[in-house]
PDB file of C-alpha atoms in Angstrom:
ATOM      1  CA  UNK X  90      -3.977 -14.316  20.223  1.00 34.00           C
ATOM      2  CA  UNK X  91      -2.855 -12.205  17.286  1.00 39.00           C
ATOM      3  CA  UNK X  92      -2.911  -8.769  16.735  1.00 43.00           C
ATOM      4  CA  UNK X  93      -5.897  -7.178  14.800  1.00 44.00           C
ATOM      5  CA  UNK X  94      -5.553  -3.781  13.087  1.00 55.00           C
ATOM      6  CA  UNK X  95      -7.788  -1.293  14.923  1.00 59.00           C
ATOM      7  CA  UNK X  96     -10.946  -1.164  13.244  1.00 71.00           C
ATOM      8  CA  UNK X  97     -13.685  -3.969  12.643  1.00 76.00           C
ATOM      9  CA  UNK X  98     -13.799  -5.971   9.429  1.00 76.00           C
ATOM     10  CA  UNK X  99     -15.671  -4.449   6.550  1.00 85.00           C
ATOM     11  CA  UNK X 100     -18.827  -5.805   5.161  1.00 81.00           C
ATOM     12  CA  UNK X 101     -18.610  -6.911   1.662  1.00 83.00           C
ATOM     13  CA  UNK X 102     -20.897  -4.585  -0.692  1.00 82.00           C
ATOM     14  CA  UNK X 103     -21.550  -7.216  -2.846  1.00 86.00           C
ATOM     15  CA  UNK X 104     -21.292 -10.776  -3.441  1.00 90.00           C
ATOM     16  CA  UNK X 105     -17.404 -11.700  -2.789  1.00 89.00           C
ATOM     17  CA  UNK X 106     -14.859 -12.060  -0.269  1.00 94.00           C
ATOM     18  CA  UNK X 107     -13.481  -8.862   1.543  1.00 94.00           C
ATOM     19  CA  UNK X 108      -9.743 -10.435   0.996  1.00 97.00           C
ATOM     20  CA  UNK X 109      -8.449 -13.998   0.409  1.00 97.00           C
ATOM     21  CA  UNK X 110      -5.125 -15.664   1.186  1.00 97.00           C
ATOM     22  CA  UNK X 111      -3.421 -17.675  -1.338  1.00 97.00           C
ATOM     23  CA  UNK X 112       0.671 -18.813  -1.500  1.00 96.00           C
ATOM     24  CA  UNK X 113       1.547 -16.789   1.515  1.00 97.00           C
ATOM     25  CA  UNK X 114       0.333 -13.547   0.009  1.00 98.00           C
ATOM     26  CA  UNK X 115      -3.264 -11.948   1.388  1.00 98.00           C
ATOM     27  CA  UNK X 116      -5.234  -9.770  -1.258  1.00 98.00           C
ATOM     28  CA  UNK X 117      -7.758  -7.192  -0.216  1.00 98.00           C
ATOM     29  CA  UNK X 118     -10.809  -6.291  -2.166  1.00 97.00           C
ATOM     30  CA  UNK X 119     -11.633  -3.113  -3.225  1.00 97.00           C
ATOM     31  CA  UNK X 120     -12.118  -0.927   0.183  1.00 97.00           C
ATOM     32  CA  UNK X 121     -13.718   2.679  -0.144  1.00 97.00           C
ATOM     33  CA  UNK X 122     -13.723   4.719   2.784  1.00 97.00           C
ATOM     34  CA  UNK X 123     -16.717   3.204   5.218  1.00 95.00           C
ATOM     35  CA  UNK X 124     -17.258   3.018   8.843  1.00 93.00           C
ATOM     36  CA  UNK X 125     -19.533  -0.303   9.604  1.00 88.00           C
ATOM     37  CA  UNK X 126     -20.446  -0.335   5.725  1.00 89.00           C
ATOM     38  CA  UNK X 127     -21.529   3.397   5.736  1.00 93.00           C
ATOM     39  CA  UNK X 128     -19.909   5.729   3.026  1.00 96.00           C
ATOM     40  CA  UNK X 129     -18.136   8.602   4.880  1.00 96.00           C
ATOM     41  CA  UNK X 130     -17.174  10.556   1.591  1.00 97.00           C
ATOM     42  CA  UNK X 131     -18.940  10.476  -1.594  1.00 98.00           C
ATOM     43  CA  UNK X 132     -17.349  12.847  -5.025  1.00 98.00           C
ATOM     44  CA  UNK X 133     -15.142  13.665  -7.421  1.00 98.00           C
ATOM     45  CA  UNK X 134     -12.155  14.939  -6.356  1.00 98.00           C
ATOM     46  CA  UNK X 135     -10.874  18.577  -8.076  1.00 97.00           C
ATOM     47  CA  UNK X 136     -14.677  19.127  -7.822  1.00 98.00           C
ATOM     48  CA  UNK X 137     -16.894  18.386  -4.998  1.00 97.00           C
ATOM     49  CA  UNK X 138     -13.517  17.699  -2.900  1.00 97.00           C
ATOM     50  CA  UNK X 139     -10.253  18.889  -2.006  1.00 98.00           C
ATOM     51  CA  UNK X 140      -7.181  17.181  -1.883  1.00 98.00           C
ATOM     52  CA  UNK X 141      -6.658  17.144   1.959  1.00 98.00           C
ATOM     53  CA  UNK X 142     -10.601  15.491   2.367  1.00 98.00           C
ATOM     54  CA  UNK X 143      -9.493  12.791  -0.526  1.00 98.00           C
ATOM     55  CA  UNK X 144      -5.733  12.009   1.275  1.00 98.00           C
ATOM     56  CA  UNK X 145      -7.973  11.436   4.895  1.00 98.00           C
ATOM     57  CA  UNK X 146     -10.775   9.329   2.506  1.00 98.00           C
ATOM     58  CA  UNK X 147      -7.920   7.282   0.767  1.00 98.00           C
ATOM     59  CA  UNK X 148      -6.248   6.938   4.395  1.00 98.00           C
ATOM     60  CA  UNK X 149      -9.565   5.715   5.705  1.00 97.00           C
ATOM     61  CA  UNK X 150      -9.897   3.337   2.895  1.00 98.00           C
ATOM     62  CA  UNK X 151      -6.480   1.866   3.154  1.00 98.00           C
ATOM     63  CA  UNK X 152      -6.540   1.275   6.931  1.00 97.00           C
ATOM     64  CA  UNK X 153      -9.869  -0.906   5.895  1.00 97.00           C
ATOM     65  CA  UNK X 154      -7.844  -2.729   3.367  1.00 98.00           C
ATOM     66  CA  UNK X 155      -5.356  -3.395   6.168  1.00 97.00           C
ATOM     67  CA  UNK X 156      -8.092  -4.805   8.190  1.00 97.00           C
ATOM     68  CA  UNK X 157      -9.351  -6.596   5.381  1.00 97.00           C
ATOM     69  CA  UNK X 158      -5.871  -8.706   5.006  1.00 97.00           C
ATOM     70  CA  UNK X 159      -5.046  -8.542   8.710  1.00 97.00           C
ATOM     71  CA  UNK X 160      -8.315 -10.929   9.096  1.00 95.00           C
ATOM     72  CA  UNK X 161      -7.022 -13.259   6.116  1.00 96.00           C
ATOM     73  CA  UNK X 162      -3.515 -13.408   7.352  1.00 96.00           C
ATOM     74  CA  UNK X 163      -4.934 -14.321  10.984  1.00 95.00           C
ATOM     75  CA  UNK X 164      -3.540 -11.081  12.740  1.00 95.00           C
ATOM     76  CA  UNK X 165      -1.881  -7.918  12.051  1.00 94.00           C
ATOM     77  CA  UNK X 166       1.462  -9.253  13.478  1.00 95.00           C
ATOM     78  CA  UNK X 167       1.475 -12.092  10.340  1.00 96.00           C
ATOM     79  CA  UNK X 168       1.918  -9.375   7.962  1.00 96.00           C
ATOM     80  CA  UNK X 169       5.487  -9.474   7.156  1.00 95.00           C
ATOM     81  CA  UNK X 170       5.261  -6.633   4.859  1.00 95.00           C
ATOM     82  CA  UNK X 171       2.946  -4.941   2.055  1.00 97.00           C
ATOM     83  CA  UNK X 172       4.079  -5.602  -1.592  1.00 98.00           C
ATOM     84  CA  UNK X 173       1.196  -3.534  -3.395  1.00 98.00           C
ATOM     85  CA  UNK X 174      -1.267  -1.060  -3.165  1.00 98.00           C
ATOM     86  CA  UNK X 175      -3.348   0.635  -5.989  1.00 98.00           C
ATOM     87  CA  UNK X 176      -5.601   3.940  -5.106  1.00 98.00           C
ATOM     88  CA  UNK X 177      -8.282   4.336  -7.450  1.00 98.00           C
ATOM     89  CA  UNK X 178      -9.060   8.327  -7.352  1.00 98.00           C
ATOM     90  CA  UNK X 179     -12.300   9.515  -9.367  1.00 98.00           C
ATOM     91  CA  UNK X 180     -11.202  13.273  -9.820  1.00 98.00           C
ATOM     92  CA  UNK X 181     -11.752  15.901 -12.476  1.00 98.00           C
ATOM     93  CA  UNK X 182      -9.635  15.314 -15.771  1.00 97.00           C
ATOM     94  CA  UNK X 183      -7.474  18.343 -14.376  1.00 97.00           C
ATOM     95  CA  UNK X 184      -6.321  16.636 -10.895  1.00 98.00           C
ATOM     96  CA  UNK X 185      -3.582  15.372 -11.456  1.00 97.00           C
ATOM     97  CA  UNK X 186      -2.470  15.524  -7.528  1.00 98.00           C
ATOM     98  CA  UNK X 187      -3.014  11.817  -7.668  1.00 98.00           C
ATOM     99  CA  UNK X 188       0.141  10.727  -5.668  1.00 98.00           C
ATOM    100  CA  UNK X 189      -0.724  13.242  -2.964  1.00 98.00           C
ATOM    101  CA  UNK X 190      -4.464  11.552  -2.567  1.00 98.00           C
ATOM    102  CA  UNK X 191      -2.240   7.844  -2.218  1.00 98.00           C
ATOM    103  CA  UNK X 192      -0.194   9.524  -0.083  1.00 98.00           C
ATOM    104  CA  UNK X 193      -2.209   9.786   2.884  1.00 98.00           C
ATOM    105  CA  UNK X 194      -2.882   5.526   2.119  1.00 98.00           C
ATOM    106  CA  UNK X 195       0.603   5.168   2.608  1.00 98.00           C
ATOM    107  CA  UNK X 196       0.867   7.430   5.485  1.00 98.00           C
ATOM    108  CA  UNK X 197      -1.601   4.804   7.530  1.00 97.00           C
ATOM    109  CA  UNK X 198       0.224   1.682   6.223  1.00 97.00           C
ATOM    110  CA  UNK X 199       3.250   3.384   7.425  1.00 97.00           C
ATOM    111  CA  UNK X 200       1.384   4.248  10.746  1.00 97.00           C
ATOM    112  CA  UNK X 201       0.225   0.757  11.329  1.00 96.00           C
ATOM    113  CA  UNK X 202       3.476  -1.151  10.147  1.00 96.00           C
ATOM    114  CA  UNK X 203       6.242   1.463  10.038  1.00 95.00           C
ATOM    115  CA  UNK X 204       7.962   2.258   7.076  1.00 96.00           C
ATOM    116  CA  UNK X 205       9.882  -0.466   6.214  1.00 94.00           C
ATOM    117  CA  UNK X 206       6.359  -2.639   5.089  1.00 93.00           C
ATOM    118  CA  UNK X 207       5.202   0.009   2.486  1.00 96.00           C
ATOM    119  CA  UNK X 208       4.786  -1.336  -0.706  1.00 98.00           C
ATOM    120  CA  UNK X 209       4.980  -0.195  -4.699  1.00 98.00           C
ATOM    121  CA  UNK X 210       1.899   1.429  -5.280  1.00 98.00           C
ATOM    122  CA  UNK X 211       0.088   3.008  -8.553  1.00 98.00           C
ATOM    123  CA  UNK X 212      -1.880   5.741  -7.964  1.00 98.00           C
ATOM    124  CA  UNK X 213      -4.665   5.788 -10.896  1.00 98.00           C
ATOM    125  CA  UNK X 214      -7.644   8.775 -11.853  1.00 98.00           C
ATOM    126  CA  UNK X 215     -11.078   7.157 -12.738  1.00 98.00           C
ATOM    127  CA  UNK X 216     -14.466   8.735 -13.957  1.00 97.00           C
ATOM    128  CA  UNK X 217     -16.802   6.578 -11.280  1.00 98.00           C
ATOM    129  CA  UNK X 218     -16.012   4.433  -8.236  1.00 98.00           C
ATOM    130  CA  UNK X 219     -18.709   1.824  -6.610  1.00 96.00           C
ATOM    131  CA  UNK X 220     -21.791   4.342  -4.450  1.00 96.00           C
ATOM    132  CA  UNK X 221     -20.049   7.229  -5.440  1.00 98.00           C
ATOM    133  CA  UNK X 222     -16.814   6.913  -3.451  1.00 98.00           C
ATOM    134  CA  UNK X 223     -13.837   9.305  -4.097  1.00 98.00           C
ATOM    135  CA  UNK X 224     -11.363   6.396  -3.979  1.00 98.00           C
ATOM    136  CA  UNK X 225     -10.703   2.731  -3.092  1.00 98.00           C
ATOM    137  CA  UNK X 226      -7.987   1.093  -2.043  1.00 98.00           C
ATOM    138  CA  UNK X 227      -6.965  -2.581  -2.793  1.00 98.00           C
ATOM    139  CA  UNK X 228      -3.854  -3.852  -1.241  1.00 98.00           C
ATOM    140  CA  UNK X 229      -1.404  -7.303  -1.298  1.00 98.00           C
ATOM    141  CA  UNK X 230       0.640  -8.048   1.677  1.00 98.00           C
ATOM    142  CA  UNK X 231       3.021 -10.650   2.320  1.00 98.00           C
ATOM    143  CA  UNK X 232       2.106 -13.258   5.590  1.00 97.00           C
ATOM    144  CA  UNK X 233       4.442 -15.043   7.734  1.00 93.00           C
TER     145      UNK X 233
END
């Protein structure tokens, strides 16, 4: 049986598919940071929270992501490699620590799959994000 990552799928907050696989690549959906479909962390970062809470949120989301694909792919061990990542931050028009909130994504991909599978990765500031989430992750990862 194939390695899962270590947390249970996420549940879809709407009406689509929590990731798909298609020509040996697995794409993620949008994942905010939720525990069995429960926001954790609602704001705006560079107002209701600091950078270290939205790093641990954007970690949170990413490692649901990886679940996400890890489930499409068939197991955790399929997943040759991650090729992107975007982290959607909704901050302040003054943060502009955005690569330090996608760090701590990257810091669980690297966890999960070492360092050789992290991917490119854009790091973007938003006004809003779905229930009031502080970021969301999606992610595309190469399958065996």
């Amino acid at each position: 049986m194939s390695e899962q990552a270590s947390a249970p799928p996420p549940v879809p907050q709407g009406r689509y598919r929590t990731a798909v696989l298609a020509g040996g690549l697995a794409y993620s959906a949008g994942m905010t940071p939720r525990r069995a479909g429960k926001l954790v962390v609602t704001g705006r970062v560079g107002q209701d929270l600091d950078l270290a809470t939205a790093s641990w949120a954007a970690g949170l989301a990413a490692g649901n992501a990886l679940v996400a694909v890890s489930e499409a792919a068939g197991g955790l061990d399929l997943i040759e490699r991650c090729v992107r990542m975007t982290v959607y931050i909704c901050c302040t028009p003054e943060f502009t620590e955005l690569s330090a909130v996608a760090d701590g994504a990257s810091a669980v991909l690297a966890a999960r799959l070492g360092e050789h599978a992290l991917p490119v990765r854009a790091a973007v500031g938003v006004r809003a994000l779905p229930g009031g989430a502080p970021v969301e992750v999606d992610l595309i990862v190469a399958v065996r």
